[in-house]
Coordinates of C-alpha atoms in Angstrom, one line a residue:
X215 CA 113.3 58.8 111.6
X216 CA 109.9 58.1 113.1
X217 CA 109.8 61.6 114.6
X218 CA 110.8 63.2 111.2
X219 CA 108.1 61.2 109.4
X220 CA 105.4 62.2 112.0
X221 CA 106.3 65.9 111.7
X222 CA 106.1 65.9 107.9
X223 CA 102.8 64.1 108.0
X224 CA 101.4 66.6 110.5
X225 CA 102.6 69.5 108.3
X226 CA 100.9 68.0 105.2
X227 CA 97.6 67.5 107.2
X228 CA 97.8 71.0 108.5
X229 CA 98.2 72.4 105.0
X230 CA 95.2 70.4 103.8
X231 CA 92.9 71.1 106.8
X232 CA 94.0 74.7 107.1
X233 CA 94.5 75.9 103.5
X234 CA 96.3 79.2 103.2
X235 CA 95.0 81.8 100.7
X236 CA 97.6 83.5 98.5
X237 CA 97.3 87.2 97.8
X238 CA 96.9 86.4 94.1
X239 CA 93.6 84.7 94.9
X240 CA 92.3 87.9 96.6
X241 CA 93.4 90.0 93.6
X242 CA 91.6 87.6 91.2
X243 CA 88.4 87.6 93.3
X244 CA 88.4 91.4 93.4
X245 CA 88.8 91.6 89.6
X246 CA 85.9 89.1 89.1
X247 CA 83.7 91.1 91.4
X248 CA 84.4 94.3 89.6
X249 CA 83.4 92.8 86.2
X250 CA 80.4 90.8 87.6
X251 CA 78.8 93.7 89.3
X252 CA 79.5 96.6 86.9
X253 CA 76.4 98.1 85.3
X254 CA 75.8 99.9 82.1
X255 CA 74.4 103.4 82.2
X256 CA 74.0 105.1 78.9
X257 CA 77.2 104.5 77.0
X258 CA 79.3 103.8 80.1
X259 CA 80.0 100.8 82.2
X260 CA 80.2 101.7 85.9
X261 CA 82.0 99.7 88.5
X262 CA 81.1 99.5 92.2
X263 CA 83.4 101.6 94.4
X264 CA 82.9 100.0 97.8
X265 CA 84.3 96.5 98.5
X266 CA 84.4 94.4 101.6
X267 CA 86.4 91.2 101.6
X268 CA 85.5 88.6 104.3
X269 CA 88.0 86.0 105.4
X270 CA 88.0 83.4 108.1
X271 CA 90.2 84.0 111.2
X272 CA 93.4 82.4 110.1
X273 CA 93.7 83.9 106.7
X274 CA 92.4 87.2 108.0
X275 CA 95.4 87.3 110.4
X276 CA 97.8 86.5 107.5
X277 CA 96.4 88.9 104.9
X278 CA 95.0 91.9 106.8
X279 CA 98.0 94.1 106.2
X280 CA 98.5 97.5 104.7
X281 CA 100.6 96.0 102.0
X282 CA 97.8 93.7 100.8
X283 CA 95.2 96.5 101.0
X284 CA 97.4 98.8 99.0
X285 CA 98.0 96.1 96.4
X286 CA 94.2 95.6 96.2
X287 CA 93.7 99.3 95.4
X288 CA 96.2 99.0 92.6
X289 CA 94.5 95.9 91.2
X290 CA 91.1 97.7 91.2
X291 CA 92.4 100.9 89.6
X292 CA 94.3 99.1 86.9
X293 CA 91.3 96.8 86.1
X294 CA 89.0 99.8 85.7
X295 CA 91.3 101.2 82.9
X296 CA 92.1 97.9 81.2
X297 CA 88.4 97.1 80.8
X298 CA 87.4 100.6 79.9
X299 CA 85.2 101.0 82.9
X300 CA 84.4 104.1 85.1
X301 CA 84.0 104.4 88.8
X302 CA 82.2 107.2 90.6
X303 CA 82.9 108.2 94.1
X304 CA 85.9 107.3 96.3
X305 CA 87.3 103.7 96.0
X306 CA 87.1 101.9 99.3
X307 CA 88.4 98.5 100.1
X308 CA 88.4 96.7 103.5
X309 CA 89.2 93.3 104.8
X310 CA 87.1 91.9 107.7
X311 CA 86.9 88.7 109.7
X312 CA 83.9 86.4 109.3
X313 CA 83.7 83.4 111.6
X314 CA 80.9 81.9 109.6
X315 CA 82.9 81.0 106.4
X316 CA 85.2 78.0 105.9
X317 CA 88.9 78.2 105.9
X318 CA 90.4 79.0 102.6
X319 CA 87.2 80.7 101.3
X320 CA 86.6 84.3 100.3
X321 CA 83.4 86.3 100.4
X322 CA 83.2 89.7 98.8
X323 CA 80.5 92.4 98.9
X324 CA 80.5 95.3 96.5
X325 CA 78.3 98.4 96.6
X326 CA 77.8 101.6 94.6
X327 CA 78.4 104.3 97.3
X328 CA 79.7 107.8 97.2
X329 CA 79.5 108.4 100.9
X330 CA 79.1 106.1 104.0
X331 CA 76.1 107.2 106.0
X332 CA 76.5 104.9 109.0
X333 CA 77.5 106.1 112.4
X334 CA 81.1 104.7 112.1
X335 CA 82.3 105.6 108.6
X336 CA 85.3 103.8 107.2
X337 CA 87.7 106.2 105.4
X338 CA 89.2 105.4 102.1
X339 CA 92.4 103.5 102.1
X340 CA 91.4 102.0 105.5
X341 CA 92.2 98.6 106.8
X342 CA 89.9 97.4 109.6
X343 CA 91.9 95.6 112.2
X344 CA 90.0 93.8 114.9
X345 CA 92.6 93.9 117.6
X346 CA 91.6 95.8 120.7
X347 CA 94.9 97.7 120.9
X348 CA 93.9 99.7 117.9
X349 CA 91.4 102.4 118.6
X350 CA 91.3 103.9 115.1
X351 CA 91.7 102.7 111.5
X352 CA 95.1 102.9 109.9
X353 CA 95.2 105.2 106.9
X354 CA 97.2 104.1 103.8
X355 CA 99.0 106.3 101.3
X356 CA 96.8 107.8 98.6
X357 CA 99.3 107.3 95.7
X358 CA 99.3 104.1 93.7
X359 CA 101.3 102.9 90.7
X360 CA 98.7 102.6 87.9
X361 CA 100.3 103.1 84.5
X362 CA 103.5 104.1 82.6
X363 CA 103.9 106.9 80.0
X364 CA 106.9 106.0 77.8
X365 CA 108.5 107.9 74.9
X366 CA 108.6 105.3 72.1
X367 CA 109.7 107.7 69.3
X368 CA 111.4 111.0 69.3
X369 CA 114.6 112.6 70.7
X370 CA 113.7 111.5 74.2
X371 CA 113.0 107.8 73.2
X372 CA 113.2 105.5 76.2
X373 CA 112.2 108.2 78.7
X374 CA 109.4 106.9 81.0
X375 CA 107.2 108.2 83.8
X376 CA 105.1 106.3 86.2
X377 CA 101.5 107.6 86.6
X378 CA 99.5 107.6 89.8
X379 CA 96.4 109.5 90.8
X380 CA 98.3 112.8 90.7
X381 CA 98.3 115.3 87.9
X382 CA 101.4 115.4 85.6
X383 CA 102.5 118.1 83.2
X384 CA 104.1 117.5 79.9
X385 CA 106.2 120.0 77.9
X386 CA 109.5 121.8 77.3
X387 CA 109.4 123.6 80.6
X388 CA 112.2 122.2 82.8
X389 CA 109.7 122.0 85.7
X390 CA 107.5 119.7 83.7
X391 CA 106.9 116.2 85.2
X392 CA 107.7 114.8 81.8
X393 CA 110.3 117.2 80.3
X394 CA 110.8 116.8 76.6
X395 CA 113.4 118.2 74.2
X396 CA 111.2 118.2 71.1
X397 CA 111.2 121.8 69.6
X398 CA 107.8 121.3 68.2
X399 CA 106.3 120.8 71.6
X400 CA 105.0 123.7 73.6
X401 CA 106.5 124.7 76.9
X402 CA 103.3 123.5 78.6
X403 CA 101.9 121.2 75.9
X404 CA 99.5 119.0 77.9
X405 CA 98.7 117.5 81.2
X406 CA 97.2 114.2 82.5
X407 CA 94.6 114.3 85.3
X408 CA 92.8 111.5 87.1
X409 CA 89.0 111.5 87.2
X410 CA 86.5 108.7 87.8
X411 CA 89.5 106.5 88.4
X412 CA 90.7 107.1 84.8
X413 CA 93.6 109.0 83.4
X414 CA 92.5 111.9 81.1
X415 CA 94.9 113.5 78.6
X416 CA 94.3 117.2 78.1
X417 CA 95.9 119.4 75.5
X418 CA 96.8 122.7 77.1
X419 CA 96.0 124.7 73.9
X420 CA 99.4 123.8 72.4
X421 CA 100.5 125.3 69.1
X422 CA 100.9 122.0 67.2
X423 CA 98.2 120.0 69.0
X424 CA 98.0 116.4 70.3
X425 CA 96.9 113.3 68.4
X426 CA 95.8 109.8 69.0
X427 CA 95.3 107.6 65.9
X428 CA 95.9 110.7 63.7
X429 CA 92.9 112.4 65.3
X430 CA 93.5 115.7 67.0
X431 CA 92.3 115.6 70.6
X432 CA 91.6 118.2 73.2
X433 CA 90.5 116.1 76.1
X434 CA 90.1 112.3 76.2
X435 CA 90.1 109.3 78.6
X436 CA 93.1 107.2 77.9
X437 CA 92.9 103.6 77.0
X438 CA 95.5 101.0 77.7
X439 CA 97.9 100.9 74.7
X440 CA 97.1 104.4 73.4
X441 CA 99.8 106.1 71.4
X442 CA 99.8 109.9 71.8
X443 CA 101.7 112.0 69.2
X444 CA 102.8 115.5 70.3
X445 CA 105.2 117.3 68.0
X446 CA 107.6 114.7 66.7
X447 CA 107.3 112.6 69.9
X448 CA 105.2 109.5 70.4
X449 CA 104.1 108.5 73.9
X450 CA 102.8 105.1 74.8
X451 CA 100.3 104.8 77.7
X452 CA 100.3 101.4 79.3
X453 CA 98.6 100.1 82.5
X454 CA 101.2 98.4 84.7

């Protein structure tokens, strides 16, 4: 009994003295940094594109993983769209160890950079691991789940497609990424590209056009919650 009590007390003390950060805290800190350091230029609000997150040794060891970095990329890309921001240049996020900060704390540095000019550039989707057995950074996949495009009205109601950074094509062609059976839709009706870390809807000179809020569009940045009408089909764009 005494041993059991002693072990539980030690566990409680360790949790208090050595607080463990949850990934959610990293995500929230990154979102706050994006908002706090974005700047308005003309009619646009531009986010920094280069982020370094500093952790003390213990939490660095726990959280410096590909999975966490990949999740941070998705958090940043979704935040840009949800808050109607723009980001120029390549998004870069890294986690580094900092022995000067207290356990459980996070420091984050953000910059507006298009290229790294130092002697040891860190590639996009790179996790910096400070273990000697690694001689080079580990590259992460370049595709992230950002938004969904869902048919909410029309013959294909319920059909949904996940959007990443890749172009997707919409129409009656069987090879289309989003193949629709609506006779009033062109074979290649439209496509969605990804620029400045935003999805852009582009009408491909379709016969019957594309509409958002009853306004015919040719090319527009999509906003979270946009409803796009093509033919007799309505698509809902939602950030995940």
